[in-house]
Coordinates of C-alpha atoms in Angstrom, one line a residue:
M1 CA 33.5 -6.7 -7.5
Q2 CA 36.7 -5.2 -6.1
K3 CA 36.6 -2.5 -8.7
F4 CA 33.0 -1.7 -7.9
L5 CA 33.7 -1.4 -4.2
K6 CA 36.7 0.8 -5.0
W7 CA 34.4 3.0 -7.1
I8 CA 32.0 3.3 -4.2
E9 CA 34.8 4.1 -1.8
T10 CA 36.4 6.8 -3.9
R11 CA 33.5 8.3 -5.8
L12 CA 30.2 7.7 -3.9
M13 CA 31.4 7.7 -0.3
P14 CA 33.2 11.0 0.0
P15 CA 30.4 13.3 -1.1
M16 CA 27.8 11.3 0.9
T17 CA 30.0 11.4 4.0
K18 CA 30.5 15.1 3.5
I19 CA 26.7 15.7 3.2
G20 CA 26.0 13.5 6.3
M21 CA 28.5 15.4 8.4
Q22 CA 27.6 18.9 7.3
R23 CA 26.7 20.9 10.4
H24 CA 23.1 21.7 9.3
M25 CA 22.4 18.0 8.5
V26 CA 23.9 17.1 11.9
A27 CA 21.6 19.6 13.6
I28 CA 18.6 18.3 11.8
R29 CA 19.5 14.7 12.7
N30 CA 20.1 15.6 16.4
G31 CA 16.9 17.6 16.6
V32 CA 14.7 15.0 15.0
I33 CA 16.2 12.2 17.2
S34 CA 15.5 14.3 20.3
T35 CA 11.8 14.0 19.6
L36 CA 11.9 10.2 19.5
S37 CA 10.6 9.7 23.0
L38 CA 7.5 11.8 22.2
I39 CA 7.0 10.0 18.9
L40 CA 7.1 6.7 20.8
I41 CA 4.6 7.9 23.3
G42 CA 2.2 9.1 20.6
S43 CA 2.7 5.8 18.7
F44 CA 1.8 3.7 21.7
I45 CA -1.3 5.8 22.4
M46 CA -2.5 5.2 18.8
V47 CA -1.8 1.5 19.1
F48 CA -3.8 1.4 22.3
A49 CA -6.6 3.5 20.8
N50 CA -6.9 0.9 18.0
F51 CA -6.9 -2.2 20.3
P52 CA -6.6 -5.5 18.4
I53 CA -9.3 -7.2 20.4
P54 CA -12.7 -6.3 18.8
A55 CA -14.6 -6.3 22.1
V56 CA -12.1 -3.9 23.7
A57 CA -12.0 -1.8 20.6
E58 CA -15.7 -1.4 20.6
W59 CA -15.7 -0.4 24.2
L60 CA -13.0 2.2 23.5
A61 CA -14.6 3.6 20.4
P62 CA -16.8 6.3 22.1
H63 CA -13.6 7.6 23.9
T64 CA -11.4 7.7 20.8
A65 CA -11.3 11.5 20.7
N66 CA -10.1 11.8 24.2
L67 CA -7.7 8.9 23.9
T68 CA -6.0 10.4 20.9
I69 CA -5.3 13.8 22.7
P70 CA -1.8 12.6 23.8
F71 CA -1.1 11.7 20.2
R72 CA -2.1 15.2 19.1
I73 CA 0.2 16.9 21.6
T74 CA 3.1 14.6 20.8
M75 CA 3.1 13.7 17.1
G76 CA 0.7 16.4 16.3
L77 CA 3.2 19.1 17.6
M78 CA 6.3 17.3 16.5
A79 CA 7.6 20.1 14.4
I80 CA 7.5 22.5 17.4
Y81 CA 9.7 20.2 19.5
A82 CA 12.0 19.5 16.6
S83 CA 12.3 23.2 15.7
F84 CA 13.7 24.1 19.2
A85 CA 16.0 21.1 19.4
M86 CA 17.4 21.7 15.9
G87 CA 18.0 25.3 16.6
D88 CA 19.7 24.5 19.8
S89 CA 22.0 22.0 18.1
L90 CA 22.9 24.3 15.2
A91 CA 23.6 27.2 17.5
K92 CA 25.9 25.1 19.7
S93 CA 27.8 24.0 16.6
Y94 CA 28.7 27.7 16.0
D95 CA 29.6 28.1 19.7
L96 CA 26.5 30.2 20.2
D97 CA 24.0 29.9 23.1
G98 CA 21.9 26.9 22.3
V99 CA 18.8 27.9 24.2
T100 CA 18.7 31.2 22.4
G101 CA 19.1 29.5 19.0
G102 CA 16.3 27.1 19.9
V103 CA 14.0 29.9 21.0
L104 CA 14.6 32.0 17.9
S105 CA 14.1 28.9 15.7
L106 CA 10.8 28.1 17.4
A107 CA 9.6 31.7 17.2
A108 CA 10.5 31.8 13.5
F109 CA 8.6 28.6 12.8
L110 CA 5.5 29.7 14.7
T111 CA 5.4 33.0 12.9
L112 CA 4.5 31.1 9.8
T113 CA 1.2 30.0 11.4
I114 CA -1.4 32.8 11.7
P115 CA -3.5 32.6 14.9
L116 CA -7.3 32.5 14.5
N117 CA -10.0 33.9 16.7
V118 CA -12.8 31.4 16.8
D119 CA -14.9 33.2 19.4
T120 CA -17.6 34.2 16.9
V121 CA -18.1 30.6 15.7
L122 CA -18.1 29.3 19.3
T123 CA -20.6 31.8 20.6
E124 CA -22.9 31.3 17.7
A125 CA -22.8 27.6 18.6
G126 CA -23.5 28.3 22.2
E127 CA -20.0 27.5 23.4
A128 CA -17.7 29.5 25.6
A129 CA -15.2 31.8 23.9
I130 CA -11.6 30.7 24.1
G131 CA -9.8 33.5 22.3
W132 CA -7.0 33.0 19.7
V133 CA -5.9 29.5 18.6
L134 CA -3.1 28.2 16.4
P135 CA -4.2 25.8 13.7
M136 CA -2.3 22.5 14.0
Q137 CA -2.2 21.6 10.4
Y138 CA 1.5 22.4 10.0
L139 CA 2.7 21.9 13.6
G140 CA 3.2 18.2 13.2
G141 CA 5.0 16.2 10.5
A142 CA 3.5 18.3 7.7
G143 CA 5.4 21.3 9.0
M144 CA 8.8 19.5 9.5
F145 CA 10.4 21.0 6.4
S146 CA 9.1 24.5 7.3
A147 CA 10.7 24.0 10.8
I148 CA 14.0 23.0 9.2
L149 CA 14.2 26.0 6.9
T150 CA 13.1 28.5 9.5
M151 CA 15.5 27.0 11.9
I152 CA 18.4 27.5 9.5
F153 CA 17.2 31.0 8.7
A154 CA 16.9 32.0 12.4
V155 CA 20.2 30.6 13.6
E156 CA 22.1 32.0 10.6
I157 CA 20.6 35.4 11.2
Y158 CA 21.5 35.1 14.9
R159 CA 25.1 34.1 14.0
F160 CA 25.3 37.0 11.6
F161 CA 24.3 39.5 14.3
I162 CA 26.6 38.0 16.9
K163 CA 29.6 37.7 14.6
R164 CA 29.3 41.4 13.6
D165 CA 28.6 42.5 17.1
I166 CA 25.1 43.9 16.3
T167 CA 23.7 43.3 19.7
I168 CA 22.6 45.1 22.8
K169 CA 25.3 45.0 25.5
M170 CA 24.5 44.8 29.1
P171 CA 26.7 45.7 32.1
D172 CA 29.0 43.0 33.6
G173 CA 26.9 42.7 36.7
V174 CA 23.8 41.5 34.8
P175 CA 23.0 37.8 35.2
P176 CA 24.1 35.8 32.1
A177 CA 20.5 34.7 31.3
V178 CA 19.4 38.3 31.2
G179 CA 22.4 39.2 29.0
R180 CA 21.6 36.5 26.6
S181 CA 18.0 37.6 26.3
F182 CA 19.0 41.1 25.4
G183 CA 21.7 39.8 23.1
A184 CA 19.0 38.0 21.1
L185 CA 16.7 41.1 21.0
L186 CA 18.0 42.5 17.7
P187 CA 18.4 39.3 15.7
G188 CA 15.0 38.0 17.1
G189 CA 13.3 41.2 16.1
F190 CA 14.7 41.0 12.6
I191 CA 13.7 37.4 12.2
I192 CA 10.1 37.8 13.4
I193 CA 9.4 41.1 11.6
F194 CA 10.9 39.7 8.3
L195 CA 8.8 36.5 8.5
W196 CA 5.7 38.5 9.6
I197 CA 6.0 40.7 6.5
V198 CA 6.3 37.7 4.3
R199 CA 3.5 35.7 5.9
V200 CA 1.0 38.4 6.9
M201 CA 1.6 41.6 4.9
L202 CA 2.5 39.8 1.7
N203 CA 0.1 36.9 2.5
F204 CA 2.6 34.4 1.3
D205 CA 1.8 31.0 2.9
I206 CA 5.3 29.6 3.3
N207 CA 4.0 26.3 4.8
A208 CA 1.8 25.6 1.8
F209 CA 4.5 26.6 -0.6
I210 CA 7.1 24.3 1.0
M211 CA 4.5 21.4 1.1
S212 CA 3.8 22.0 -2.6
I213 CA 7.5 21.3 -3.2
F214 CA 8.0 18.4 -0.9
N215 CA 4.7 16.5 -1.3
P216 CA 5.7 15.2 -4.8
I217 CA 9.0 14.1 -3.3
A218 CA 7.2 12.3 -0.4
D219 CA 4.9 10.7 -2.9
L220 CA 7.9 9.5 -4.9
M221 CA 9.6 8.0 -1.8
G222 CA 6.5 6.8 0.0
N223 CA 4.2 5.7 -2.8
N224 CA 6.5 4.7 -5.6
M225 CA 8.4 1.5 -6.0
F226 CA 11.5 3.2 -7.4
G227 CA 11.4 5.9 -4.8
A228 CA 11.1 3.3 -2.0
L229 CA 14.1 1.4 -3.3
L230 CA 16.5 4.4 -3.5
P231 CA 17.2 4.8 0.3
M232 CA 17.9 1.0 0.6
I233 CA 20.3 1.0 -2.4
F234 CA 22.4 4.0 -1.2
I235 CA 22.4 2.9 2.5
H236 CA 23.7 -0.6 1.7
L237 CA 26.1 0.5 -1.0
L238 CA 27.7 2.8 1.6
W239 CA 27.7 0.0 4.2
A240 CA 29.4 -2.3 1.7
A241 CA 32.1 0.3 1.3
G242 CA 32.7 0.6 5.0
V243 CA 30.5 3.6 6.0
H244 CA 27.4 3.6 8.3
G245 CA 24.9 4.1 5.5
M246 CA 21.9 4.9 7.8
N247 CA 23.8 7.7 9.6
I248 CA 24.4 9.5 6.3
I249 CA 21.3 8.7 4.3
G250 CA 19.0 8.7 7.3
S251 CA 19.9 12.3 8.2
I252 CA 18.8 13.4 4.8
V253 CA 15.5 11.5 4.4
R254 CA 14.4 11.0 8.0
P255 CA 12.4 14.3 8.1
M256 CA 10.5 12.9 5.0
W257 CA 9.9 9.6 6.7
L258 CA 8.6 11.3 9.8
M259 CA 6.2 13.4 7.7
M260 CA 4.9 10.1 6.2
L261 CA 4.4 8.4 9.5
D262 CA 2.6 11.5 10.9
A263 CA 0.3 11.5 7.9
N264 CA -0.4 7.8 8.4
M265 CA -1.1 8.2 12.1
A266 CA -3.4 11.2 11.5
A267 CA -5.3 9.3 8.8
M268 CA -5.8 6.4 11.2
A269 CA -7.0 8.8 13.9
D270 CA -9.5 10.1 11.4
G271 CA -10.8 6.6 10.7
T272 CA -9.0 5.7 7.5
P273 CA -8.6 1.9 7.0
L274 CA -5.1 0.8 7.7
T275 CA -4.8 -0.7 4.3
Q276 CA -5.5 2.6 2.7
L277 CA -3.1 4.9 4.5
P278 CA -1.5 7.8 2.6
Y279 CA 2.1 6.4 2.5
V280 CA 3.5 2.9 2.1
A281 CA 7.1 3.4 3.0
P282 CA 8.0 5.5 6.1
E283 CA 11.1 4.5 8.0
Q284 CA 9.2 1.8 9.9
F285 CA 8.5 0.0 6.6
Y286 CA 12.2 -0.6 6.1
Q287 CA 12.9 -1.2 9.8
W288 CA 10.4 -4.1 10.2
F289 CA 9.9 -5.6 6.8
V290 CA 13.3 -5.1 5.1
T291 CA 16.3 -4.8 7.5
M292 CA 15.3 -7.3 10.1
G293 CA 18.3 -7.7 12.5
G294 CA 20.0 -4.7 11.0
A295 CA 21.3 -3.5 7.6
G296 CA 21.6 -6.3 5.1
V297 CA 18.9 -8.4 6.8
T298 CA 21.7 -9.9 8.9
L299 CA 19.3 -11.7 11.2
V300 CA 18.9 -14.5 8.7
L301 CA 22.7 -14.6 8.2
V302 CA 23.1 -15.3 11.8
F303 CA 20.7 -18.3 11.6
L304 CA 22.7 -19.6 8.6
L305 CA 26.0 -19.4 10.4
F306 CA 24.7 -21.9 13.0
I307 CA 24.8 -24.6 10.3
C308 CA 28.2 -23.8 9.0
R309 CA 31.1 -26.3 9.4
A310 CA 33.8 -23.7 10.2
K311 CA 34.1 -23.3 13.9
Y312 CA 34.8 -19.6 13.6
L313 CA 31.4 -19.0 11.9
R314 CA 29.5 -21.1 14.4
D315 CA 31.2 -19.2 17.2
M316 CA 30.3 -15.9 15.5
A317 CA 26.6 -17.1 15.3
K318 CA 26.6 -17.8 19.1
L319 CA 28.1 -14.4 19.8
T320 CA 25.8 -12.3 17.5
F321 CA 22.5 -14.2 17.8
V322 CA 21.1 -12.2 20.8
P323 CA 22.2 -8.8 19.6
G324 CA 20.9 -9.6 16.1
L325 CA 17.6 -10.7 17.5
F326 CA 17.3 -7.1 18.9
N327 CA 18.4 -5.5 15.6
I328 CA 22.0 -4.8 16.7
N329 CA 24.3 -6.1 14.0
E330 CA 27.5 -4.2 14.4
P331 CA 29.2 -7.2 16.1
L332 CA 28.4 -9.4 13.1
I333 CA 29.3 -6.7 10.5
F334 CA 32.7 -6.1 12.1
G335 CA 33.3 -9.6 13.4
M336 CA 32.9 -11.1 10.0
S337 CA 34.2 -8.1 8.1
L338 CA 31.1 -7.8 6.0
M339 CA 32.2 -4.4 4.8
M340 CA 34.4 -4.5 1.8
N341 CA 33.8 -8.3 1.6
P342 CA 33.4 -9.4 -2.0
V343 CA 31.7 -12.6 -0.9
F344 CA 28.9 -11.0 0.9
T345 CA 28.5 -7.7 -0.9
I346 CA 26.0 -9.1 -3.4
P347 CA 23.5 -10.6 -0.9
F348 CA 24.1 -7.7 1.5
V349 CA 22.9 -5.2 -1.1
L350 CA 20.5 -7.4 -3.1
N351 CA 18.4 -8.7 -0.1
P352 CA 17.1 -5.3 0.9
I353 CA 16.2 -4.5 -2.7
I354 CA 14.3 -7.8 -3.1
L355 CA 12.5 -7.4 0.2
T356 CA 11.6 -3.8 -0.5
I357 CA 9.9 -4.9 -3.7
V358 CA 8.1 -7.8 -2.0
S359 CA 7.0 -5.7 1.0
Y360 CA 6.0 -2.7 -1.0
S361 CA 3.8 -4.9 -3.2
A362 CA 2.2 -6.5 -0.1
V363 CA 1.3 -3.2 1.5
R364 CA 0.2 -1.6 -1.7
L365 CA -2.1 -4.5 -2.5
G366 CA -3.7 -4.3 1.0
L367 CA -2.4 -7.7 2.0
V368 CA -0.8 -6.1 5.1
N369 CA -1.6 -2.9 7.0
G370 CA 0.5 0.2 6.5
F371 CA 2.6 1.6 9.3
V372 CA 1.0 3.8 12.0
A373 CA 3.4 3.6 14.9
N374 CA 7.0 4.1 15.8
V375 CA 7.8 1.3 18.3
P376 CA 11.3 0.7 19.9
W377 CA 13.7 -0.4 17.2
T378 CA 15.2 -3.0 19.5
L379 CA 12.1 -5.2 19.5
P380 CA 12.4 -8.5 17.6
A381 CA 11.2 -8.0 14.0
P382 CA 7.9 -10.0 14.2
I383 CA 6.8 -8.2 17.4
G384 CA 7.9 -4.8 16.1
A385 CA 6.1 -5.3 12.7
Y386 CA 2.9 -6.5 14.5
M387 CA 2.8 -3.4 16.7
A388 CA 3.9 -0.8 14.1
T389 CA 1.2 -1.9 11.7
G390 CA -1.6 -1.4 14.2
N391 CA -1.5 -5.0 15.5
D392 CA -1.8 -6.8 12.2
W393 CA -0.9 -10.5 12.5
R394 CA -0.3 -10.6 8.7
A395 CA 2.8 -8.4 9.3
I396 CA 4.3 -11.3 11.2
I397 CA 3.7 -13.6 8.3
L398 CA 5.3 -11.2 5.9
V399 CA 8.4 -10.9 8.2
L400 CA 8.8 -14.7 8.2
V401 CA 8.3 -14.8 4.4
N402 CA 10.9 -12.1 3.9
L403 CA 13.4 -13.9 6.3
F404 CA 12.9 -17.1 4.2
I405 CA 13.6 -15.2 1.0
A406 CA 16.6 -13.5 2.4
G407 CA 17.9 -16.9 3.6
L408 CA 17.6 -18.3 0.1
I409 CA 19.7 -15.5 -1.3
Y410 CA 22.3 -15.7 1.5
Y411 CA 22.6 -19.5 1.5
P412 CA 25.0 -20.0 -1.5
F413 CA 27.2 -17.2 -0.4
V414 CA 27.4 -18.5 3.2
K415 CA 28.3 -22.0 1.8
M416 CA 31.0 -20.5 -0.3
Y417 CA 32.4 -18.5 2.7
D418 CA 32.1 -21.5 5.0
K419 CA 34.2 -23.5 2.6
Q420 CA 36.9 -20.8 2.5
M421 CA 37.0 -20.5 6.3
L422 CA 37.0 -24.3 6.8
E423 CA 40.0 -24.6 4.5
E424 CA 41.8 -21.8 6.4
E425 CA 41.1 -23.5 9.7
K426 CA 42.4 -26.8 8.4
K427 CA 45.5 -25.1 7.1
A428 CA 46.0 -23.3 10.4
A429 CA 45.6 -26.6 12.3
A430 CA 48.1 -28.4 10.1
E431 CA 50.6 -25.6 10.6
T432 CA 50.1 -25.8 14.4
E433 CA 50.7 -29.6 14.4
G434 CA 53.7 -29.2 12.2
A435 CA 55.2 -26.7 14.6

């Protein structure tokens, strides 16, 4: 086991850490996280629009189109918000103006979507003309990867122009905001004209092309048992080696997870049954069915510590129970030195694998609803699972079943560790008495 942990530490951890801390990955992570509040708002709207009480749901049904409008301007435009935030973050990492980076990133992304004039259709239908509109197909989760790539393109072009001093200079007395605007004129013009040529003149649909590449990857991760297991394996191997696995792996796969959740929410808004959603395993699948209490399913470990004989472990249970209930497990991980701990490495890594298999099977077979909402991650697991699956009481049952399974796997290792700690406490007590 020590050799295996050493291999992870020396071979797997360095490249993963390097990837996770790479400036573009950090910008993507920061940008996506900045949209979290809007995602939560959209999620709660969808949960409310699909109220769990049949009588209330029936009363709300005629108003569904209006009720889901906040969802469409939050989750439905998620790529727009993320595009600006990612561009701002990446530009700042280069010591460039963040707002300019965000604006150029957003402009580049929107250039990929051709506005449509729907006046003819509306007037023929007897409706008032509204002018040009932007199709929303790729402005939400489906356009996230387009937003990422155009963000990188726009900010790197901006940096290239600034670094080589290819900008319009303004006199010293000009307000800074005006100076920045003119400084972005040349790089902005190049970015928009280049993408306009590609999208309009060459009629190359970049959004569709990118989706043709990433859809198979999303299907592999979201609708394939092996693909669903990969994030959990890497995250927990890194944790076992002493690295925050979610910070590294999450920054890589979170855009894909968001795309899956957006597709599920859009399908629900269109009336798709919650047991037949497009994707099984967005991030919320792991959050509420697999890593209850935090990485390694440590919530059940806290419960088991209460029945230990070693005083240190019982004290640790008392200290970490409340944080663990709200999915904060750093006090337990560091307090018990779970990282690089040969006793707990096996159950810490094995539990998420087993629970992913069980949960994936349950959702795939339609025994539990799929995930359609991103609710606050600090909710206790049964409540979070219930809300995130569109108020499905069966999700609570699955959480309890998974906790029981995890407890069975942890139990022999906890007993082993309890015995070791008890012997150490007795030895320490004997030495104290002898002194």
